[in-house]
Amino acid sequence: MIRYDTVACALDLDAPGKSWGWVELDHSDNDRDYSVIRSPLGVIRGGAGPAALITGGNHGDEYEGQIIARRLFEMLEPADVPGGLILMPALNMPAVLAARRVSPLDQGNMNRSFPGATGAGPTRALAGFVTAHLMPRAGLVIDLHSGGTNADYIDCAYLTLTGDAQTDRRNRTLAETFGLPWTVVVPPGNTGGDLDSAAHAAGCAMFSCELGGGGRVSRASLEAGWQGVLRLLAAQGVIGAEVARRLGAGTAPPTRFADLGAGSGHVTVMRQALAEPLVALGDRVAEGQPLAILRDLFDLDLPPQELAAPVAGVILVARRNALVRPGDHLFTVGPELDAAAVERMPG
Ligand SMILES: [Zn+2]
């Protein structure tokens, strides 16, 4: 039995073959004083080769990654995996069960809870289990996200600049191998507590991405994520190239780069209103171009308000629902970057 704080797991993570068990969270409140919250954990280990950890359900209302991790456990056998593959499809199971972004037990956002802590609630306990017991067993970590209930993302890899040219180049190669249509470039520093930082601190190669969103499952995003995961696992030697092909991976299509850092801008609402979008995810827009019309909910005499693009670029993120309140972002626009510009960006 391995433990971290209130989390325990009886599965032997180093045993050869294909096995699965549960990560068990012990949480005592009015509803759960005589129960346990279980999240499945799968291990496929064919030998001593490179190992990877794949996680979904970091946020509970993001589904493509949860499906991909479960599908990998179904379709791969130890003979396909010369090293090891650890699959945790429902990282924050309390949030998954509630179909919400964060845990209803402690309002914990899993991606702000790493590297975890003891005595700090269930979400940090689960994060600590991953950091203490799963990351040390993986050379590569893949964390699969989607836009969640409120937002749709273009299918994109995250390239977080670190300031270290060698690390940035390695991460860029991971994104190009995964082969999503877009790779968004973000600065370091505003991602405290995320799984990515903990994986980097553990010395792992780390890849994360956004696949669709809106609290739904997009067939296209699921397929793009599936093929990307297979390509990345094959490139790192976790599965064979012929296994990736057998399971449907084609050649990586080229990825385009966009700035989701200082050069990007949100379109933010400051009224309670109904929003009529004038553009769609992935559209290219000019600076000042009207992107949405806001209409008052109650007063038919109030003139509609146009919201304009703060910068020229591509619609990278779009709000799902039309009912908005002050402070809600409707869109995020980021300029496309050419490959040479990405090379020159400071970390
Ligand atoms: Zn997420």
Coordinates of C-alpha atoms and ligand atoms in Angstrom, one line a residue:
M1 CA 0.0 0.0 0.0
I2 CA 1.4 3.4 -1.0
R3 CA 0.0 6.5 0.7
Y4 CA 0.1 10.3 0.7
D5 CA -1.9 12.1 3.4
T6 CA -5.5 10.9 3.0
V7 CA -4.9 9.1 -0.3
A8 CA -3.9 5.4 -0.5
C9 CA -3.4 2.9 -3.4
A10 CA -3.0 -0.9 -3.1
L11 CA -1.9 -1.3 -6.8
D12 CA 1.7 -2.4 -7.4
L13 CA 2.8 0.3 -9.8
D14 CA 6.0 -1.5 -10.7
A15 CA 4.6 -5.0 -11.4
P16 CA 5.0 -6.2 -15.0
G17 CA 2.0 -6.8 -17.2
K18 CA -1.3 -5.0 -17.3
S19 CA -3.1 -4.2 -14.1
W20 CA -5.4 -1.6 -12.5
G21 CA -6.6 -0.6 -9.1
W22 CA -7.9 2.5 -7.3
V23 CA -6.5 5.6 -5.8
E24 CA -8.6 5.9 -2.7
L25 CA -9.4 9.2 -1.1
D26 CA -10.6 9.1 2.5
H27 CA -12.8 12.1 3.1
S28 CA -15.1 12.4 6.1
D29 CA -18.1 14.8 5.9
N30 CA -21.9 14.5 6.3
D31 CA -22.3 12.6 3.1
R32 CA -19.1 10.5 3.2
D33 CA -18.4 9.5 6.7
Y34 CA -18.7 5.8 5.9
S35 CA -17.4 5.6 2.3
V36 CA -14.4 6.2 0.2
I37 CA -13.9 8.1 -3.2
R38 CA -12.1 5.8 -5.7
S39 CA -10.4 6.9 -8.9
P40 CA -9.1 4.2 -11.3
L41 CA -5.4 3.9 -12.0
G42 CA -4.1 1.7 -14.8
V43 CA -0.5 0.4 -15.4
I44 CA 0.8 -1.3 -18.5
R45 CA 4.4 -2.4 -18.1
G46 CA 6.1 -4.5 -20.7
G47 CA 9.8 -3.9 -19.7
A48 CA 12.4 -1.5 -18.4
G49 CA 12.1 1.0 -21.3
P50 CA 10.9 4.7 -21.1
A51 CA 7.8 5.3 -19.1
A52 CA 5.0 7.9 -19.3
L53 CA 2.1 9.1 -17.2
I54 CA -1.1 10.3 -18.9
T55 CA -3.7 12.2 -16.9
G56 CA -7.3 13.4 -17.7
G57 CA -9.9 14.9 -15.5
N58 CA -7.5 17.4 -13.9
H59 CA -10.6 19.6 -14.2
G60 CA -13.7 17.5 -13.8
D61 CA -15.8 18.9 -16.7
E62 CA -13.1 18.3 -19.4
Y63 CA -13.8 15.0 -21.1
E64 CA -11.5 14.3 -24.1
G65 CA -8.6 13.4 -21.9
Q66 CA -10.6 11.2 -19.7
I67 CA -11.7 9.2 -22.7
I68 CA -8.3 9.0 -24.3
A69 CA -6.6 7.7 -21.0
R70 CA -9.3 5.0 -20.6
R71 CA -9.1 4.0 -24.3
L72 CA -5.3 3.6 -24.1
F73 CA -5.8 1.1 -21.2
E74 CA -8.4 -0.8 -23.3
M75 CA -6.3 -1.0 -26.5
L76 CA -2.7 -1.4 -25.3
E77 CA -1.1 -4.7 -24.1
P78 CA 2.2 -5.1 -22.3
A79 CA 3.8 -6.4 -25.6
D80 CA 3.0 -2.9 -27.1
V81 CA 4.8 -1.1 -24.2
P82 CA 8.5 -1.8 -23.9
G83 CA 8.6 0.5 -20.9
G84 CA 5.7 1.6 -18.8
L85 CA 2.5 3.5 -19.1
I86 CA 0.6 4.8 -16.1
L87 CA -2.9 6.1 -16.8
M88 CA -5.0 8.2 -14.4
P89 CA -8.1 9.2 -16.3
A90 CA -10.0 11.0 -13.5
L91 CA -7.3 12.9 -11.6
N92 CA -9.7 14.9 -9.5
M93 CA -12.5 12.3 -9.2
P94 CA -14.7 14.4 -6.8
A95 CA -14.8 17.2 -9.5
V96 CA -15.4 14.5 -12.2
L97 CA -18.4 13.1 -10.3
A98 CA -19.8 16.5 -9.9
A99 CA -19.2 17.4 -13.6
R100 CA -17.5 20.6 -12.3
R101 CA -14.1 22.2 -12.9
V102 CA -13.0 22.1 -9.2
S103 CA -13.7 19.7 -6.3
P104 CA -17.0 20.2 -4.5
L105 CA -15.2 18.9 -1.3
D106 CA -12.9 21.8 -0.8
Q107 CA -13.3 24.0 -3.9
G108 CA -9.8 22.8 -4.8
N109 CA -8.6 23.5 -8.4
M110 CA -6.3 20.6 -9.1
N111 CA -4.2 22.6 -11.4
R112 CA -3.4 25.1 -8.7
S113 CA -2.8 22.4 -6.0
F114 CA 0.6 20.9 -7.1
P115 CA 3.0 19.7 -5.9
G116 CA 0.5 18.9 -3.2
A117 CA 0.6 19.1 0.6
T118 CA -0.5 17.2 3.7
G119 CA -3.2 18.4 6.0
A120 CA -4.4 20.8 3.3
G121 CA -7.6 19.1 2.0
P122 CA -8.5 16.4 -0.5
T123 CA -7.4 18.2 -3.7
R124 CA -3.8 18.9 -2.4
A125 CA -3.7 15.3 -1.1
L126 CA -4.5 13.9 -4.5
A127 CA -2.0 16.2 -6.2
G128 CA 0.6 15.1 -3.6
F129 CA 0.0 11.5 -4.4
V130 CA 0.6 12.2 -8.1
T131 CA 3.8 14.1 -7.3
A132 CA 5.2 11.6 -4.8
H133 CA 4.3 8.3 -6.5
L134 CA 3.5 8.7 -10.2
M135 CA 5.8 11.4 -11.5
P136 CA 9.0 9.7 -10.2
R137 CA 8.0 6.7 -12.3
A138 CA 7.6 8.7 -15.6
G139 CA 10.1 10.3 -17.9
L140 CA 7.2 11.9 -19.9
V141 CA 4.0 13.4 -18.5
I142 CA 1.0 14.2 -20.7
D143 CA -1.9 16.2 -19.1
L144 CA -5.0 16.5 -21.3
H145 CA -7.3 19.4 -20.8
S146 CA -10.3 20.9 -22.6
G147 CA -12.1 24.3 -22.3
G148 CA -14.5 23.1 -19.6
T149 CA -18.1 24.1 -19.3
N150 CA -17.7 27.8 -20.0
A151 CA -15.2 28.0 -22.8
D152 CA -14.3 26.5 -26.1
Y153 CA -10.6 26.3 -27.1
I154 CA -9.1 25.8 -30.5
D155 CA -7.3 22.5 -30.3
C156 CA -3.9 23.6 -29.1
A157 CA -0.7 22.6 -27.4
Y158 CA 0.7 24.8 -24.6
L159 CA 4.2 25.9 -25.0
T160 CA 5.2 27.6 -21.8
L161 CA 8.5 29.5 -22.2
T162 CA 11.0 28.8 -19.5
G163 CA 13.9 31.1 -20.4
D164 CA 16.1 28.0 -20.9
A165 CA 16.7 27.6 -24.6
Q166 CA 17.3 23.9 -24.5
T167 CA 14.1 23.2 -22.4
D168 CA 12.1 25.5 -24.7
R169 CA 13.4 23.7 -27.8
R170 CA 12.5 20.3 -26.3
N171 CA 9.0 21.4 -25.4
R172 CA 8.5 22.8 -28.8
T173 CA 9.5 19.5 -30.4
L174 CA 7.0 17.7 -28.1
A175 CA 4.3 20.1 -29.4
E176 CA 5.3 19.6 -33.1
T177 CA 5.3 15.9 -32.6
F178 CA 1.8 15.9 -31.0
G179 CA 0.6 17.9 -34.1
L180 CA -2.4 19.8 -33.0
P181 CA -3.5 22.6 -35.4
W182 CA -2.2 25.3 -33.0
T183 CA 0.5 25.7 -30.4
V184 CA -0.1 28.7 -28.0
V185 CA 3.0 30.3 -26.6
V186 CA 2.6 31.5 -23.0
P187 CA 5.1 33.2 -20.6
P188 CA 6.3 31.5 -17.4
G189 CA 5.2 32.7 -14.0
N190 CA 1.4 32.8 -14.0
T191 CA 0.9 29.1 -13.6
G192 CA 1.8 28.4 -10.0
G193 CA 0.6 25.1 -8.6
D194 CA 0.0 23.5 -12.0
L195 CA 0.8 19.9 -12.8
D196 CA 3.2 21.1 -15.5
S197 CA 5.5 22.9 -13.0
A198 CA 5.5 19.8 -10.7
A199 CA 6.4 17.6 -13.6
H200 CA 9.2 19.9 -14.7
A201 CA 10.5 20.0 -11.1
A202 CA 10.5 16.2 -11.1
G203 CA 12.7 16.3 -14.3
C204 CA 10.0 14.9 -16.6
A205 CA 9.4 15.9 -20.2
M206 CA 5.9 17.6 -20.0
F207 CA 3.2 18.2 -22.5
S208 CA -0.2 19.7 -21.9
C209 CA -2.9 20.8 -24.3
E210 CA -6.5 22.0 -24.7
L211 CA -8.9 19.8 -26.8
G212 CA -12.2 21.5 -27.5
G213 CA -14.4 22.4 -24.5
G214 CA -17.9 23.6 -23.6
G215 CA -18.4 20.6 -21.3
R216 CA -19.1 18.4 -24.3
V217 CA -17.0 15.9 -26.2
S218 CA -15.9 17.0 -29.7
R219 CA -15.3 14.1 -32.1
A220 CA -12.7 16.1 -34.0
S221 CA -10.8 17.2 -30.8
L222 CA -10.9 13.7 -29.4
E223 CA -9.4 12.3 -32.6
A224 CA -6.7 15.0 -32.7
G225 CA -5.8 14.3 -29.1
W226 CA -5.8 10.5 -29.6
Q227 CA -3.5 10.7 -32.6
G228 CA -1.2 13.2 -30.8
V229 CA -0.9 11.1 -27.8
L230 CA 0.0 8.0 -29.9
R231 CA 2.6 10.0 -31.9
L232 CA 4.2 11.4 -28.7
L233 CA 4.3 8.0 -27.0
A234 CA 5.9 6.5 -30.1
A235 CA 8.5 9.4 -30.4
Q236 CA 9.5 8.9 -26.8
G237 CA 9.8 5.1 -27.2
V238 CA 7.0 4.3 -24.8
I239 CA 5.1 2.4 -27.6
G240 CA 6.5 1.3 -30.9
A241 CA 5.9 3.3 -34.1
E242 CA 4.0 0.4 -35.6
V243 CA 1.7 0.2 -32.5
A244 CA 0.9 3.9 -32.9
R245 CA 0.1 3.3 -36.6
R246 CA -2.1 0.3 -35.8
L247 CA -4.1 2.4 -33.4
G248 CA -4.7 5.1 -36.0
A249 CA -1.9 7.6 -35.7
G250 CA -0.9 9.3 -39.0
T251 CA 1.9 11.7 -39.7
A252 CA 1.9 14.8 -37.6
P253 CA 0.3 17.7 -39.5
P254 CA 2.1 21.1 -39.1
T255 CA 1.2 23.2 -36.1
R256 CA 0.8 27.0 -36.2
F257 CA 1.9 29.2 -33.4
A258 CA -0.1 31.9 -31.7
D259 CA 0.8 34.3 -28.8
L260 CA -1.4 33.7 -25.7
G261 CA 0.9 35.9 -23.6
A262 CA 1.6 39.6 -23.7
G263 CA 0.5 40.1 -27.3
S264 CA -3.0 38.6 -26.8
G265 CA -6.1 40.3 -25.5
H266 CA -9.4 39.4 -23.9
V267 CA -12.8 40.8 -25.0
T268 CA -14.4 41.4 -21.6
V269 CA -18.0 42.2 -20.9
M270 CA -18.8 44.9 -18.3
R271 CA -22.6 44.6 -18.4
Q272 CA -25.2 42.0 -17.6
A273 CA -26.4 41.2 -21.1
L274 CA -27.1 38.8 -23.9
A275 CA -24.1 38.4 -26.2
E276 CA -24.5 37.8 -29.9
P277 CA -21.2 36.6 -31.3
L278 CA -20.2 37.9 -34.7
V279 CA -17.2 35.6 -35.1
A280 CA -16.3 32.0 -34.4
L281 CA -13.4 30.1 -32.8
G282 CA -10.4 30.1 -35.2
D283 CA -11.5 33.1 -37.2
R284 CA -8.9 35.7 -38.1
V285 CA -9.9 39.2 -37.0
A286 CA -8.5 42.7 -37.4
E287 CA -7.8 45.1 -34.6
G288 CA -11.0 47.1 -33.9
Q289 CA -13.2 44.6 -35.7
P290 CA -16.6 44.1 -34.0
L291 CA -16.7 40.7 -32.4
A292 CA -19.9 40.7 -30.5
I293 CA -23.1 42.7 -29.8
L294 CA -24.4 43.0 -26.2
R295 CA -28.1 43.7 -25.6
D296 CA -29.6 44.6 -22.3
L297 CA -31.7 41.8 -20.8
F298 CA -34.6 44.1 -19.7
D299 CA -34.7 47.4 -21.6
L300 CA -35.6 47.2 -25.3
D301 CA -34.8 50.9 -25.7
L302 CA -31.1 50.7 -24.7
P303 CA -28.9 50.7 -27.7
P304 CA -26.9 47.6 -28.3
Q305 CA -23.2 47.8 -27.5
E306 CA -20.5 46.5 -29.9
L307 CA -17.3 44.9 -28.5
A308 CA -14.2 45.2 -30.7
A309 CA -11.1 43.1 -31.1
P310 CA -8.3 44.5 -28.8
V311 CA -5.6 43.2 -31.2
A312 CA -5.4 41.6 -34.6
G313 CA -5.1 37.8 -34.5
V314 CA -7.0 34.5 -34.2
I315 CA -9.9 33.7 -31.9
L316 CA -8.2 31.2 -29.6
V317 CA -10.8 31.0 -26.9
A318 CA -14.6 31.7 -27.0
R319 CA -17.2 31.7 -24.3
R320 CA -19.9 29.0 -24.6
N321 CA -23.0 30.8 -23.3
A322 CA -24.7 34.0 -24.4
L323 CA -25.8 35.1 -20.9
V324 CA -22.9 37.2 -19.5
R325 CA -22.2 39.4 -16.5
P326 CA -19.5 42.0 -15.7
G327 CA -16.0 40.5 -15.8
D328 CA -16.8 37.7 -18.2
H329 CA -14.5 37.2 -21.1
L330 CA -16.2 36.6 -24.4
F331 CA -13.1 35.9 -26.6
T332 CA -9.4 35.7 -26.4
V333 CA -7.6 37.0 -29.5
G334 CA -3.9 36.2 -30.0
P335 CA -1.7 37.1 -33.0
E336 CA -0.2 34.3 -35.1
L337 CA 3.5 34.0 -34.7
D338 CA 5.9 32.7 -37.3
A339 CA 8.3 29.9 -36.2
A340 CA 11.3 32.3 -36.2
A341 CA 9.4 34.7 -33.9
V342 CA 8.8 31.9 -31.4
E343 CA 12.5 31.2 -31.4
R344 CA 13.3 34.8 -30.5
M345 CA 10.7 35.1 -27.7
P346 CA 12.2 35.6 -24.2
G347 CA 11.4 33.1 -21.5
Ligands
ZN1 ZN -8.4 22.1 -17.6

